[in-house]
Amino acid sequence: MNSYNLGFNVNNQQLTNNNQIILGRFNPSNQSGVFTIGAKDASDIDNVEKVKNKLSNCFWKQIPESRRSFIASTFEIFMDLHNNKTLTENEIINDKINILNKYSKEYREKIEIEKNNSLNDEKEREMYNEIYSIFHLYEVLYLSENDNNNISELLARWLTDNFYNITANEDKIFKLNKPLNNEEDWKLLLKCILNINKYRIKALNLLQKYCFNNSLYNNKNSVFEKLIEIINSMPLVTDFSKYDEYKKTWIRWQSKVKIIFKESNYMVPSNVSFDFDIENYCHKIFGILSGNMESIISSCDSWKQIIVSLIYFHQPETKVSDIKTLFVHCKDTTNGTLLDSILSSLFKEDLNNCVTFCSKYDFWWLVTHISDLISYHYKFEGLKDYNCDLASWFKINYADSLGLQNDNWEIALGYVSTCPDDIKESLKTELINHIPLNSEDKVKKLILNCKKYNLKNVIIDIHKTLGMKEYKKGNYGEAIKHYMEIDDSYRISLICNELISQYIENGDLSQLHFIESLNQNSLYNSKINFLARYKQFQELYREKQYKKAGSLLIQLLTSEIAPKNFWYIILIDAVPLLENKQIIFNSSETYELMRCLEEITTSHRKNEYLATLNKKVKSEEELENLINVIRIALVRNLARTSALLI
């Protein structure tokens, strides 16, 4: 069990009333939880409900129904990833990185869909927003397609796409005919500058509208015209086929911006008045565009914006391995949100901490899939107590939480199947053994999955469990079918003996309908073979196919598959055939019937063979009369067959 997905039905009153408390710690995240066990005194012995009420339970939280489609669709991506043969190579090559990038994007597409489907659930939508931003950053930092990829541009897109979208109120400012007349408008312009990779056109639109409204066009001394010129000439990485060409152009462009920034004379027109420090905003904007660290840091409202803006404007050639050195300029990220901790861990290449923080989400889908992707290029330390690596540990426990909800057990098996060989077989067995066998369709699916994963022992256990379940309900035929699937001759024989005994007692053959569904190869068991043939005899007799019925009776005796305590029934069944107008048995067959009669009536085990028959007659004399009836029928039939030979 894992703390992320556990609910604790514990309150102070229960802790006070109960006299046993266990403090549990969940490895490997080292998080703790409280378990309480109810006190049981003498007064509780006869009061079951009272005892139950004194228990405080630890249980998995139910995964919301709304997440089921997401779990199923992303599971398909997960399995496709693990079936990709290229990823089985040991060395990390560009092809492998590109493949992982593709799968991560597929995960993000599913997350995006789920986010849009959660419009009415703010908490759920927020969770998917955060998961999306984590996967997006992981792609940028660790799954870049090649060394020449512009990491600064990719990080800028990540930041603006996930954290700095234009709000509805801000969008109204862009639609104003006369913007930039109050401080809120300039704050929005500053936001556009910091996220200029996405909002460049919007920034230009604000400035151009202001110049037009205040007759400031073509005024080279206007700070607004300078800004428009600089932003218009700003190079975009998408405009260059080679990154080196973009880099050279960027350096030349930023050199011009730095010259303007150093002049520190923005010459705001004297006919323009503001009730706030417009020159301060202009100073910040030019400082940001020139890559000035002080301007960037003072203008940002989050550590995420600081780190990305420093890379984008100040050190665009920064490599991923060098990003962590820039964190000295960021605000404290450890006291922020859980999301801040995860994102900063990715920036700092602290992947162990990253997945540990991810495990604190109330949905272990995230930690399972992010650690799975990471494990292809980063080796997690093994967990000695669990004999597996960290990524596998998360998959196992995510599968555990899924498996406890009946509809997800097939998916849970898939996750377990990708774990190391030395542990996955026992885990799959354990998982399946906890799945309720409460429908025929589920049993069929379960057995198919067991065959898929070559879990022969589990198949045997399933059929044994179901066989015993049917046996206890008195469904002997259904029980035999389960035992035949696993060739359990011992249990088949036991149940067949019970069926034979039932027929001997009350003549009931109603449970033999299962025989009709068996193929001939299934009749290897002598007891089933006997029941099948005897059932066939009954059918032939009802159809008045007396010759075939008589022949079958003789076979039951001569083949010795009929138990001897059943022989007297066969002999009684033979009487109507012996008395039939048509001669059914020839002389040799009649002698065989006589031999059988004498064997059970003269044997030292006579009482055992005739035990049931003794119960049906009132006296020893009545028993002898019945045996004499059989003898007379045999003698008369023998006389008839002998007469034919004369």
mmCIF file with all atom_site columns, C-alpha atoms in Angstrom, residues 412-418 423-435 449-450 452-455 458:
data_model
loop_
_atom_site.group_PDB
_atom_site.id
_atom_site.type_symbol
_atom_site.label_atom_id
_atom_site.label_alt_id
_atom_site.label_comp_id
_atom_site.label_asym_id
_atom_site.label_entity_id
_atom_site.label_seq_id
_atom_site.pdbx_PDB_ins_code
_atom_site.Cartn_x
_atom_site.Cartn_y
_atom_site.Cartn_z
_atom_site.occupancy
_atom_site.B_iso_or_equiv
_atom_site.pdbx_formal_charge
_atom_site.auth_seq_id
_atom_site.auth_comp_id
_atom_site.auth_asym_id
_atom_site.auth_atom_id
_atom_site.pdbx_PDB_model_num
ATOM 1  C CA . ALA A 1 412 ? -3.046 -3.412  -13.784 1.00 0.00 ? 412 ALA A CA 1
ATOM 2  C CA . LEU A 1 413 ? -1.714 -6.693  -15.175 1.00 0.00 ? 413 LEU A CA 1
ATOM 3  C CA . GLY A 1 414 ? -0.212 -4.823  -18.121 1.00 0.00 ? 414 GLY A CA 1
ATOM 4  C CA . TYR A 1 415 ? 1.746  -2.493  -15.855 1.00 0.00 ? 415 TYR A CA 1
ATOM 5  C CA . VAL A 1 416 ? 3.046  -5.383  -13.771 1.00 0.00 ? 416 VAL A CA 1
ATOM 6  C CA . SER A 1 417 ? 4.053  -7.287  -16.928 1.00 0.00 ? 417 SER A CA 1
ATOM 7  C CA . THR A 1 418 ? 6.674  -4.611  -17.704 1.00 0.00 ? 418 THR A CA 1
ATOM 8  C CA . ILE A 1 423 ? 9.459  -10.186 -9.521  1.00 0.00 ? 423 ILE A CA 1
ATOM 9  C CA . LYS A 1 424 ? 6.680  -9.775  -12.053 1.00 0.00 ? 424 LYS A CA 1
ATOM 10 C CA . GLU A 1 425 ? 5.445  -13.376 -12.074 1.00 0.00 ? 425 GLU A CA 1
ATOM 11 C CA . SER A 1 426 ? 4.783  -13.460 -8.349  1.00 0.00 ? 426 SER A CA 1
ATOM 12 C CA . LEU A 1 427 ? 3.239  -9.988  -8.513  1.00 0.00 ? 427 LEU A CA 1
ATOM 13 C CA . LYS A 1 428 ? 0.872  -10.927 -11.337 1.00 0.00 ? 428 LYS A CA 1
ATOM 14 C CA . THR A 1 429 ? -0.122 -14.028 -9.408  1.00 0.00 ? 429 THR A CA 1
ATOM 15 C CA . GLU A 1 430 ? -0.754 -12.013 -6.256  1.00 0.00 ? 430 GLU A CA 1
ATOM 16 C CA . LEU A 1 431 ? -2.740 -9.402  -8.170  1.00 0.00 ? 431 LEU A CA 1
ATOM 17 C CA . ILE A 1 432 ? -4.953 -11.958 -9.906  1.00 0.00 ? 432 ILE A CA 1
ATOM 18 C CA . ASN A 1 433 ? -5.571 -13.835 -6.682  1.00 0.00 ? 433 ASN A CA 1
ATOM 19 C CA . HIS A 1 434 ? -7.214 -10.692 -5.284  1.00 0.00 ? 434 HIS A CA 1
ATOM 20 C CA . ILE A 1 435 ? -9.619 -10.247 -8.206  1.00 0.00 ? 435 ILE A CA 1
ATOM 21 C CA . ASN A 1 449 ? -4.836 -12.911 -19.617 1.00 0.00 ? 449 ASN A CA 1
ATOM 22 C CA . CYS A 1 450 ? -3.245 -15.680 -17.591 1.00 0.00 ? 450 CYS A CA 1
ATOM 23 C CA . LYS A 1 452 ? -1.192 -14.372 -22.362 1.00 0.00 ? 452 LYS A CA 1
ATOM 24 C CA . TYR A 1 453 ? 1.264  -13.937 -19.493 1.00 0.00 ? 453 TYR A CA 1
ATOM 25 C CA . ASN A 1 454 ? 1.917  -17.688 -19.186 1.00 0.00 ? 454 ASN A CA 1
ATOM 26 C CA . LEU A 1 455 ? 0.611  -17.900 -15.622 1.00 0.00 ? 455 LEU A CA 1
ATOM 27 C CA . VAL A 1 458 ? -2.745 -19.053 -11.553 1.00 0.00 ? 458 VAL A CA 1
#
